[in-house]
JSON list of C-alpha atoms in Angstrom, two decimals:
[
{"chain": "A", "resi": 1, "resn": "MET", "atom": "CA", "xyz": [56.58, 83.11, 63.53]},
{"chain": "A", "resi": 2, "resn": "ALA", "atom": "CA", "xyz": [60.22, 82.90, 62.37]},
{"chain": "A", "resi": 3, "resn": "LYS", "atom": "CA", "xyz": [61.26, 79.84, 60.42]},
{"chain": "A", "resi": 4, "resn": "GLN", "atom": "CA", "xyz": [63.74, 77.63, 62.27]},
{"chain": "A", "resi": 5, "resn": "PRO", "atom": "CA", "xyz": [67.08, 77.31, 60.48]},
{"chain": "A", "resi": 6, "resn": "ARG", "atom": "CA", "xyz": [67.86, 73.87, 59.07]},
{"chain": "A", "resi": 7, "resn": "ALA", "atom": "CA", "xyz": [70.12, 72.02, 61.51]},
{"chain": "A", "resi": 8, "resn": "TRP", "atom": "CA", "xyz": [70.55, 68.73, 59.67]},
{"chain": "A", "resi": 9, "resn": "GLN", "atom": "CA", "xyz": [72.95, 67.61, 56.99]},
{"chain": "A", "resi": 10, "resn": "ARG", "atom": "CA", "xyz": [72.25, 65.03, 54.33]},
{"chain": "A", "resi": 11, "resn": "MET", "atom": "CA", "xyz": [75.05, 62.50, 54.24]},
{"chain": "A", "resi": 12, "resn": "LEU", "atom": "CA", "xyz": [76.22, 60.53, 51.19]},
{"chain": "A", "resi": 13, "resn": "SER", "atom": "CA", "xyz": [74.70, 57.41, 52.76]},
{"chain": "A", "resi": 14, "resn": "GLY", "atom": "CA", "xyz": [71.31, 59.11, 52.55]},
{"chain": "A", "resi": 15, "resn": "ARG", "atom": "CA", "xyz": [71.11, 59.66, 56.30]},
{"chain": "A", "resi": 16, "resn": "ARG", "atom": "CA", "xyz": [69.96, 63.02, 57.65]},
{"chain": "A", "resi": 17, "resn": "LEU", "atom": "CA", "xyz": [72.11, 63.87, 60.62]},
{"chain": "A", "resi": 18, "resn": "ASP", "atom": "CA", "xyz": [70.59, 66.42, 63.01]},
{"chain": "A", "resi": 19, "resn": "LEU", "atom": "CA", "xyz": [73.59, 68.38, 64.25]},
{"chain": "A", "resi": 20, "resn": "LEU", "atom": "CA", "xyz": [71.76, 69.73, 67.29]},
{"chain": "A", "resi": 21, "resn": "ASP", "atom": "CA", "xyz": [70.28, 66.38, 68.31]},
{"chain": "A", "resi": 22, "resn": "PRO", "atom": "CA", "xyz": [72.30, 63.62, 66.64]},
{"chain": "A", "resi": 23, "resn": "THR", "atom": "CA", "xyz": [71.13, 60.04, 67.02]},
{"chain": "A", "resi": 24, "resn": "PRO", "atom": "CA", "xyz": [73.28, 56.90, 66.68]},
{"chain": "A", "resi": 25, "resn": "VAL", "atom": "CA", "xyz": [71.00, 55.46, 63.96]},
{"chain": "A", "resi": 26, "resn": "ASP", "atom": "CA", "xyz": [72.03, 58.29, 61.64]},
{"chain": "A", "resi": 27, "resn": "ILE", "atom": "CA", "xyz": [75.76, 57.58, 62.03]},
{"chain": "A", "resi": 28, "resn": "GLU", "atom": "CA", "xyz": [77.49, 55.49, 59.35]},
{"chain": "A", "resi": 29, "resn": "ILE", "atom": "CA", "xyz": [81.21, 54.71, 59.26]},
{"chain": "A", "resi": 30, "resn": "GLU", "atom": "CA", "xyz": [81.31, 55.31, 55.50]},
{"chain": "A", "resi": 31, "resn": "ASP", "atom": "CA", "xyz": [80.12, 58.89, 56.06]},
{"chain": "A", "resi": 32, "resn": "ILE", "atom": "CA", "xyz": [82.66, 59.42, 58.83]},
{"chain": "A", "resi": 33, "resn": "ALA", "atom": "CA", "xyz": [85.56, 57.98, 56.81]},
{"chain": "A", "resi": 34, "resn": "HIS", "atom": "CA", "xyz": [84.61, 59.96, 53.71]},
{"chain": "A", "resi": 35, "resn": "GLY", "atom": "CA", "xyz": [84.18, 63.22, 55.59]},
{"chain": "A", "resi": 36, "resn": "LEU", "atom": "CA", "xyz": [87.39, 62.89, 57.60]},
{"chain": "A", "resi": 37, "resn": "ALA", "atom": "CA", "xyz": [89.39, 61.94, 54.50]},
{"chain": "A", "resi": 38, "resn": "PHE", "atom": "CA", "xyz": [88.42, 65.28, 52.95]},
{"chain": "A", "resi": 39, "resn": "VAL", "atom": "CA", "xyz": [88.81, 67.50, 56.04]},
{"chain": "A", "resi": 40, "resn": "ALA", "atom": "CA", "xyz": [92.27, 69.10, 56.12]},
{"chain": "A", "resi": 41, "resn": "ARG", "atom": "CA", "xyz": [94.21, 69.50, 59.34]},
{"chain": "A", "resi": 42, "resn": "TRP", "atom": "CA", "xyz": [96.10, 72.76, 59.93]},
{"chain": "A", "resi": 43, "resn": "ASN", "atom": "CA", "xyz": [93.49, 74.58, 57.81]},
{"chain": "A", "resi": 44, "resn": "GLY", "atom": "CA", "xyz": [95.24, 73.03, 54.81]},
{"chain": "A", "resi": 45, "resn": "GLN", "atom": "CA", "xyz": [98.47, 74.91, 55.55]},
{"chain": "A", "resi": 46, "resn": "THR", "atom": "CA", "xyz": [100.76, 71.92, 55.05]},
{"chain": "A", "resi": 47, "resn": "ARG", "atom": "CA", "xyz": [103.46, 70.97, 52.57]},
{"chain": "A", "resi": 48, "resn": "GLY", "atom": "CA", "xyz": [102.83, 68.34, 49.93]},
{"chain": "A", "resi": 49, "resn": "ASP", "atom": "CA", "xyz": [100.58, 67.49, 47.01]},
{"chain": "A", "resi": 50, "resn": "PHE", "atom": "CA", "xyz": [97.68, 66.37, 49.21]},
{"chain": "A", "resi": 51, "resn": "ALA", "atom": "CA", "xyz": [96.09, 67.91, 52.28]},
{"chain": "A", "resi": 52, "resn": "TYR", "atom": "CA", "xyz": [96.88, 66.13, 55.52]},
{"chain": "A", "resi": 53, "resn": "SER", "atom": "CA", "xyz": [93.46, 64.82, 56.46]},
{"chain": "A", "resi": 54, "resn": "VAL", "atom": "CA", "xyz": [91.82, 64.22, 59.81]},
{"chain": "A", "resi": 55, "resn": "ALA", "atom": "CA", "xyz": [91.41, 60.57, 58.75]},
{"chain": "A", "resi": 56, "resn": "GLU", "atom": "CA", "xyz": [95.19, 60.22, 58.29]},
{"chain": "A", "resi": 57, "resn": "HIS", "atom": "CA", "xyz": [95.75, 61.99, 61.61]},
{"chain": "A", "resi": 58, "resn": "SER", "atom": "CA", "xyz": [93.30, 59.63, 63.30]},
{"chain": "A", "resi": 59, "resn": "LEU", "atom": "CA", "xyz": [95.15, 56.58, 61.99]},
{"chain": "A", "resi": 60, "resn": "LEU", "atom": "CA", "xyz": [98.42, 58.03, 63.32]},
{"chain": "A", "resi": 61, "resn": "VAL", "atom": "CA", "xyz": [96.90, 58.83, 66.72]},
{"chain": "A", "resi": 62, "resn": "GLU", "atom": "CA", "xyz": [95.54, 55.29, 67.04]},
{"chain": "A", "resi": 63, "resn": "ALA", "atom": "CA", "xyz": [98.97, 53.85, 66.14]},
{"chain": "A", "resi": 64, "resn": "LEU", "atom": "CA", "xyz": [100.70, 56.14, 68.66]},
{"chain": "A", "resi": 65, "resn": "PHE", "atom": "CA", "xyz": [98.13, 55.25, 71.30]},
{"chain": "A", "resi": 66, "resn": "GLY", "atom": "CA", "xyz": [98.95, 51.58, 70.67]},
{"chain": "A", "resi": 67, "resn": "ARG", "atom": "CA", "xyz": [102.62, 52.32, 71.35]},
{"chain": "A", "resi": 68, "resn": "ILE", "atom": "CA", "xyz": [101.81, 54.29, 74.52]},
{"chain": "A", "resi": 69, "resn": "CYS", "atom": "CA", "xyz": [99.44, 51.54, 75.73]},
{"chain": "A", "resi": 70, "resn": "PRO", "atom": "CA", "xyz": [100.59, 48.25, 74.19]},
{"chain": "A", "resi": 71, "resn": "THR", "atom": "CA", "xyz": [98.04, 46.29, 76.24]},
{"chain": "A", "resi": 72, "resn": "ALA", "atom": "CA", "xyz": [95.11, 48.51, 75.19]},
{"chain": "A", "resi": 73, "resn": "THR", "atom": "CA", "xyz": [91.90, 46.72, 74.29]},
{"chain": "A", "resi": 74, "resn": "ALA", "atom": "CA", "xyz": [90.34, 46.91, 70.84]},
{"chain": "A", "resi": 75, "resn": "THR", "atom": "CA", "xyz": [87.59, 49.07, 72.39]},
{"chain": "A", "resi": 76, "resn": "GLU", "atom": "CA", "xyz": [90.17, 51.55, 73.67]},
{"chain": "A", "resi": 77, "resn": "ARG", "atom": "CA", "xyz": [91.96, 51.60, 70.32]},
{"chain": "A", "resi": 78, "resn": "LEU", "atom": "CA", "xyz": [88.66, 52.14, 68.52]},
{"chain": "A", "resi": 79, "resn": "THR", "atom": "CA", "xyz": [87.99, 55.08, 70.83]},
{"chain": "A", "resi": 80, "resn": "ALA", "atom": "CA", "xyz": [91.40, 56.49, 69.85]},
{"chain": "A", "resi": 81, "resn": "LEU", "atom": "CA", "xyz": [90.67, 56.02, 66.13]},
{"chain": "A", "resi": 82, "resn": "LEU", "atom": "CA", "xyz": [87.34, 57.86, 66.50]},
{"chain": "A", "resi": 83, "resn": "HIS", "atom": "CA", "xyz": [88.67, 60.65, 68.76]},
{"chain": "A", "resi": 84, "resn": "ASP", "atom": "CA", "xyz": [88.03, 63.31, 66.08]},
{"chain": "A", "resi": 85, "resn": "ALA", "atom": "CA", "xyz": [85.02, 61.64, 64.43]},
{"chain": "A", "resi": 86, "resn": "PRO", "atom": "CA", "xyz": [82.65, 64.64, 64.95]},
{"chain": "A", "resi": 87, "resn": "GLU", "atom": "CA", "xyz": [84.88, 66.62, 62.59]},
{"chain": "A", "resi": 88, "resn": "TYR", "atom": "CA", "xyz": [83.37, 64.71, 59.66]},
{"chain": "A", "resi": 89, "resn": "VAL", "atom": "CA", "xyz": [80.48, 67.19, 59.86]},
{"chain": "A", "resi": 90, "resn": "ILE", "atom": "CA", "xyz": [81.81, 70.15, 61.88]},
{"chain": "A", "resi": 91, "resn": "GLY", "atom": "CA", "xyz": [85.28, 70.33, 60.35]},
{"chain": "A", "resi": 92, "resn": "ASP", "atom": "CA", "xyz": [88.64, 70.69, 62.04]},
{"chain": "A", "resi": 93, "resn": "MET", "atom": "CA", "xyz": [89.04, 74.02, 63.75]},
{"chain": "A", "resi": 94, "resn": "ILE", "atom": "CA", "xyz": [92.48, 75.07, 64.88]},
{"chain": "A", "resi": 95, "resn": "SER", "atom": "CA", "xyz": [92.67, 75.90, 68.59]},
{"chain": "A", "resi": 96, "resn": "PRO", "atom": "CA", "xyz": [92.67, 79.71, 68.17]},
{"chain": "A", "resi": 97, "resn": "VAL", "atom": "CA", "xyz": [89.40, 79.51, 66.19]},
{"chain": "A", "resi": 98, "resn": "LYS", "atom": "CA", "xyz": [87.81, 77.19, 68.79]},
{"chain": "A", "resi": 99, "resn": "ALA", "atom": "CA", "xyz": [88.68, 79.73, 71.48]},
{"chain": "A", "resi": 100, "resn": "ALA", "atom": "CA", "xyz": [87.10, 82.52, 69.45]},
{"chain": "A", "resi": 101, "resn": "VAL", "atom": "CA", "xyz": [83.92, 80.53, 68.71]},
{"chain": "A", "resi": 102, "resn": "GLY", "atom": "CA", "xyz": [83.40, 79.74, 72.39]},
{"chain": "A", "resi": 103, "resn": "PRO", "atom": "CA", "xyz": [81.64, 76.93, 74.26]},
{"chain": "A", "resi": 104, "resn": "GLY", "atom": "CA", "xyz": [79.05, 76.27, 71.53]},
{"chain": "A", "resi": 105, "resn": "TYR", "atom": "CA", "xyz": [81.58, 74.34, 69.43]},
{"chain": "A", "resi": 106, "resn": "SER", "atom": "CA", "xyz": [82.54, 72.15, 72.38]},
{"chain": "A", "resi": 107, "resn": "GLU", "atom": "CA", "xyz": [78.91, 71.29, 73.14]},
{"chain": "A", "resi": 108, "resn": "LEU", "atom": "CA", "xyz": [78.22, 70.37, 69.53]},
{"chain": "A", "resi": 109, "resn": "ASP", "atom": "CA", "xyz": [81.36, 68.22, 69.49]},
{"chain": "A", "resi": 110, "resn": "LYS", "atom": "CA", "xyz": [80.29, 66.39, 72.69]},
{"chain": "A", "resi": 111, "resn": "ARG", "atom": "CA", "xyz": [76.81, 65.59, 71.36]},
{"chain": "A", "resi": 112, "resn": "LEU", "atom": "CA", "xyz": [78.19, 64.23, 68.11]},
{"chain": "A", "resi": 113, "resn": "GLU", "atom": "CA", "xyz": [80.89, 62.23, 69.90]},
{"chain": "A", "resi": 114, "resn": "ALA", "atom": "CA", "xyz": [78.29, 60.60, 72.16]},
{"chain": "A", "resi": 115, "resn": "ALA", "atom": "CA", "xyz": [76.16, 59.59, 69.16]},
{"chain": "A", "resi": 116, "resn": "VAL", "atom": "CA", "xyz": [79.19, 58.16, 67.32]},
{"chain": "A", "resi": 117, "resn": "HIS", "atom": "CA", "xyz": [80.33, 56.24, 70.39]},
{"chain": "A", "resi": 118, "resn": "ILE", "atom": "CA", "xyz": [76.91, 54.73, 71.07]},
{"chain": "A", "resi": 119, "resn": "ARG", "atom": "CA", "xyz": [76.59, 53.74, 67.40]},
{"chain": "A", "resi": 120, "resn": "PHE", "atom": "CA", "xyz": [79.75, 51.64, 67.65]},
{"chain": "A", "resi": 121, "resn": "GLY", "atom": "CA", "xyz": [79.23, 50.21, 71.15]},
{"chain": "A", "resi": 122, "resn": "LEU", "atom": "CA", "xyz": [81.55, 52.57, 73.03]},
{"chain": "A", "resi": 123, "resn": "PRO", "atom": "CA", "xyz": [80.72, 54.50, 76.21]},
{"chain": "A", "resi": 124, "resn": "ALA", "atom": "CA", "xyz": [78.98, 57.78, 75.31]},
{"chain": "A", "resi": 125, "resn": "THR", "atom": "CA", "xyz": [81.63, 59.67, 77.27]},
{"chain": "A", "resi": 126, "resn": "THR", "atom": "CA", "xyz": [85.26, 58.58, 77.14]},
{"chain": "A", "resi": 127, "resn": "PRO", "atom": "CA", "xyz": [86.58, 57.72, 80.63]},
{"chain": "A", "resi": 128, "resn": "ALA", "atom": "CA", "xyz": [88.93, 60.44, 81.90]},
{"chain": "A", "resi": 129, "resn": "LYS", "atom": "CA", "xyz": [92.01, 58.19, 82.15]},
{"chain": "A", "resi": 130, "resn": "LEU", "atom": "CA", "xyz": [91.57, 56.91, 78.59]},
{"chain": "A", "resi": 131, "resn": "LYS", "atom": "CA", "xyz": [90.86, 60.42, 77.30]},
{"chain": "A", "resi": 132, "resn": "LYS", "atom": "CA", "xyz": [94.13, 61.63, 78.84]},
{"chain": "A", "resi": 133, "resn": "LEU", "atom": "CA", "xyz": [96.14, 58.86, 77.14]},
{"chain": "A", "resi": 134, "resn": "ILE", "atom": "CA", "xyz": [94.49, 59.52, 73.76]},
{"chain": "A", "resi": 135, "resn": "LYS", "atom": "CA", "xyz": [95.21, 63.23, 74.23]},
{"chain": "A", "resi": 136, "resn": "LYS", "atom": "CA", "xyz": [98.87, 62.35, 74.81]},
{"chain": "A", "resi": 137, "resn": "ALA", "atom": "CA", "xyz": [98.94, 60.49, 71.48]},
{"chain": "A", "resi": 138, "resn": "ASP", "atom": "CA", "xyz": [97.11, 63.41, 69.86]},
{"chain": "A", "resi": 139, "resn": "ARG", "atom": "CA", "xyz": [99.72, 65.91, 71.08]},
{"chain": "A", "resi": 140, "resn": "ILE", "atom": "CA", "xyz": [102.59, 63.72, 69.88]},
{"chain": "A", "resi": 141, "resn": "SER", "atom": "CA", "xyz": [100.88, 63.48, 66.49]},
{"chain": "A", "resi": 142, "resn": "ALA", "atom": "CA", "xyz": [100.50, 67.28, 66.42]},
{"chain": "A", "resi": 143, "resn": "TRP", "atom": "CA", "xyz": [104.22, 67.63, 67.24]},
{"chain": "A", "resi": 144, "resn": "MET", "atom": "CA", "xyz": [105.14, 65.31, 64.36]},
{"chain": "A", "resi": 145, "resn": "GLU", "atom": "CA", "xyz": [102.80, 67.09, 61.96]},
{"chain": "A", "resi": 146, "resn": "ALA", "atom": "CA", "xyz": [104.06, 70.52, 63.02]},
{"chain": "A", "resi": 147, "resn": "ILE", "atom": "CA", "xyz": [107.67, 69.66, 62.25]},
{"chain": "A", "resi": 148, "resn": "GLN", "atom": "CA", "xyz": [107.26, 67.38, 59.25]},
{"chain": "A", "resi": 149, "resn": "ILE", "atom": "CA", "xyz": [104.57, 69.16, 57.23]},
{"chain": "A", "resi": 150, "resn": "ALA", "atom": "CA", "xyz": [103.35, 72.40, 58.89]},
{"chain": "A", "resi": 151, "resn": "GLY", "atom": "CA", "xyz": [106.57, 74.44, 58.84]},
{"chain": "A", "resi": 152, "resn": "PHE", "atom": "CA", "xyz": [107.25, 74.63, 62.59]},
{"chain": "A", "resi": 153, "resn": "THR", "atom": "CA", "xyz": [110.77, 74.49, 63.97]},
{"chain": "A", "resi": 154, "resn": "GLU", "atom": "CA", "xyz": [111.40, 71.79, 66.56]},
{"chain": "A", "resi": 155, "resn": "GLU", "atom": "CA", "xyz": [111.72, 74.51, 69.21]},
{"chain": "A", "resi": 156, "resn": "GLU", "atom": "CA", "xyz": [108.26, 75.88, 68.31]},
{"chain": "A", "resi": 157, "resn": "ALA", "atom": "CA", "xyz": [106.72, 72.41, 68.30]},
{"chain": "A", "resi": 158, "resn": "ASN", "atom": "CA", "xyz": [108.25, 71.65, 71.71]},
{"chain": "A", "resi": 159, "resn": "LYS", "atom": "CA", "xyz": [106.77, 74.87, 73.08]},
{"chain": "A", "resi": 160, "resn": "PHE", "atom": "CA", "xyz": [103.23, 74.25, 71.81]},
{"chain": "A", "resi": 161, "resn": "PHE", "atom": "CA", "xyz": [102.93, 70.46, 72.01]},
{"chain": "A", "resi": 162, "resn": "GLY", "atom": "CA", "xyz": [105.59, 69.30, 74.47]},
{"chain": "A", "resi": 163, "resn": "ILE", "atom": "CA", "xyz": [108.66, 67.17, 73.82]},
{"chain": "A", "resi": 164, "resn": "PRO", "atom": "CA", "xyz": [107.72, 63.63, 72.80]},
{"chain": "A", "resi": 165, "resn": "ASP", "atom": "CA", "xyz": [109.47, 60.45, 73.86]},
{"chain": "A", "resi": 166, "resn": "ARG", "atom": "CA", "xyz": [111.65, 59.72, 70.82]},
{"chain": "A", "resi": 167, "resn": "GLU", "atom": "CA", "xyz": [111.16, 55.96, 71.23]},
{"chain": "A", "resi": 168, "resn": "LEU", "atom": "CA", "xyz": [107.40, 56.36, 70.74]},
{"chain": "A", "resi": 169, "resn": "ILE", "atom": "CA", "xyz": [107.84, 57.96, 67.32]},
{"chain": "A", "resi": 170, "resn": "GLN", "atom": "CA", "xyz": [110.75, 55.82, 66.13]},
{"chain": "A", "resi": 171, "resn": "GLY", "atom": "CA", "xyz": [110.23, 54.87, 62.48]},
{"chain": "A", "resi": 172, "resn": "MET", "atom": "CA", "xyz": [107.00, 56.86, 62.11]},
{"chain": "A", "resi": 173, "resn": "GLN", "atom": "CA", "xyz": [106.62, 59.28, 59.24]},
{"chain": "A", "resi": 174, "resn": "ILE", "atom": "CA", "xyz": [103.74, 61.55, 58.24]},
{"chain": "A", "resi": 175, "resn": "ARG", "atom": "CA", "xyz": [102.07, 60.31, 55.07]},
{"chain": "A", "resi": 176, "resn": "LEU", "atom": "CA", "xyz": [100.28, 62.50, 52.55]},
{"chain": "A", "resi": 177, "resn": "ARG", "atom": "CA", "xyz": [98.00, 60.40, 50.38]},
{"chain": "A", "resi": 178, "resn": "PRO", "atom": "CA", "xyz": [94.97, 60.75, 48.12]},
{"chain": "A", "resi": 179, "resn": "PRO", "atom": "CA", "xyz": [91.72, 61.04, 50.11]},
{"chain": "A", "resi": 180, "resn": "MET", "atom": "CA", "xyz": [90.23, 57.85, 48.67]},
{"chain": "A", "resi": 181, "resn": "GLU", "atom": "CA", "xyz": [93.23, 55.81, 49.81]},
{"chain": "A", "resi": 182, "resn": "VAL", "atom": "CA", "xyz": [93.05, 57.25, 53.32]},
{"chain": "A", "resi": 183, "resn": "ARG", "atom": "CA", "xyz": [89.28, 56.69, 53.42]},
{"chain": "A", "resi": 184, "resn": "ARG", "atom": "CA", "xyz": [89.78, 53.03, 52.51]},
{"chain": "A", "resi": 185, "resn": "ASP", "atom": "CA", "xyz": [92.43, 52.50, 55.21]},
{"chain": "A", "resi": 186, "resn": "PHE", "atom": "CA", "xyz": [90.40, 54.30, 57.87]},
{"chain": "A", "resi": 187, "resn": "THR", "atom": "CA", "xyz": [87.32, 52.19, 57.07]},
{"chain": "A", "resi": 188, "resn": "ALA", "atom": "CA", "xyz": [89.39, 48.99, 57.10]},
{"chain": "A", "resi": 189, "resn": "ARG", "atom": "CA", "xyz": [91.02, 49.82, 60.44]},
{"chain": "A", "resi": 190, "resn": "HIS", "atom": "CA", "xyz": [87.62, 50.63, 61.94]},
{"chain": "A", "resi": 191, "resn": "ALA", "atom": "CA", "xyz": [86.23, 47.30, 60.70]},
{"chain": "A", "resi": 192, "resn": "THR", "atom": "CA", "xyz": [89.17, 45.37, 62.18]},
{"chain": "A", "resi": 193, "resn": "LEU", "atom": "CA", "xyz": [88.89, 47.05, 65.58]},
{"chain": "A", "resi": 194, "resn": "LEU", "atom": "CA", "xyz": [85.09, 46.76, 65.65]},
{"chain": "A", "resi": 195, "resn": "GLU", "atom": "CA", "xyz": [85.31, 43.04, 64.93]},
{"chain": "A", "resi": 196, "resn": "GLN", "atom": "CA", "xyz": [87.85, 42.62, 67.74]},
{"chain": "A", "resi": 197, "resn": "THR", "atom": "CA", "xyz": [85.56, 44.40, 70.24]},
{"chain": "A", "resi": 198, "resn": "GLY", "atom": "CA", "xyz": [82.83, 41.80, 69.67]}
]
């Protein structure tokens, strides 16, 4: 009988997260914040002295979402902050790689997202309308990142991510910071939003 491959990862918190069958009790915000602060967007192909992390991206998406939906609840904003949370264990794959990997990546992402959401009192599946609004903020963030740090021309960014409403991004600038600083800010923002949901 063939030995089953190990499908769990030991987290810094000491939790063992089963990637094929994740449970909310094995999800800790410290693990998420730490992992996301060290996962580079754009496969690390960005300008600057630090990688642009998924944690920094998540903070930007949540801020953009707040501008798109100024009356959003803390629960909705928390959902926006955690929109890429599964990447703390599965990494950030650029779209061409996701397409090559196939539906398995998407299924893994969905299972992890459901466990993360349940852990923090959110619906297991994000409602379609909210998901669409978060995706809008995500695409605007990608447009900003593409132009400011990933070497795209504005014309290229417009083609791939759409043309953003300039008022929504007024005064916003991509920040490249040490991972520990980003981890701290992500954890703090999560704590603030979680407290407001109660």
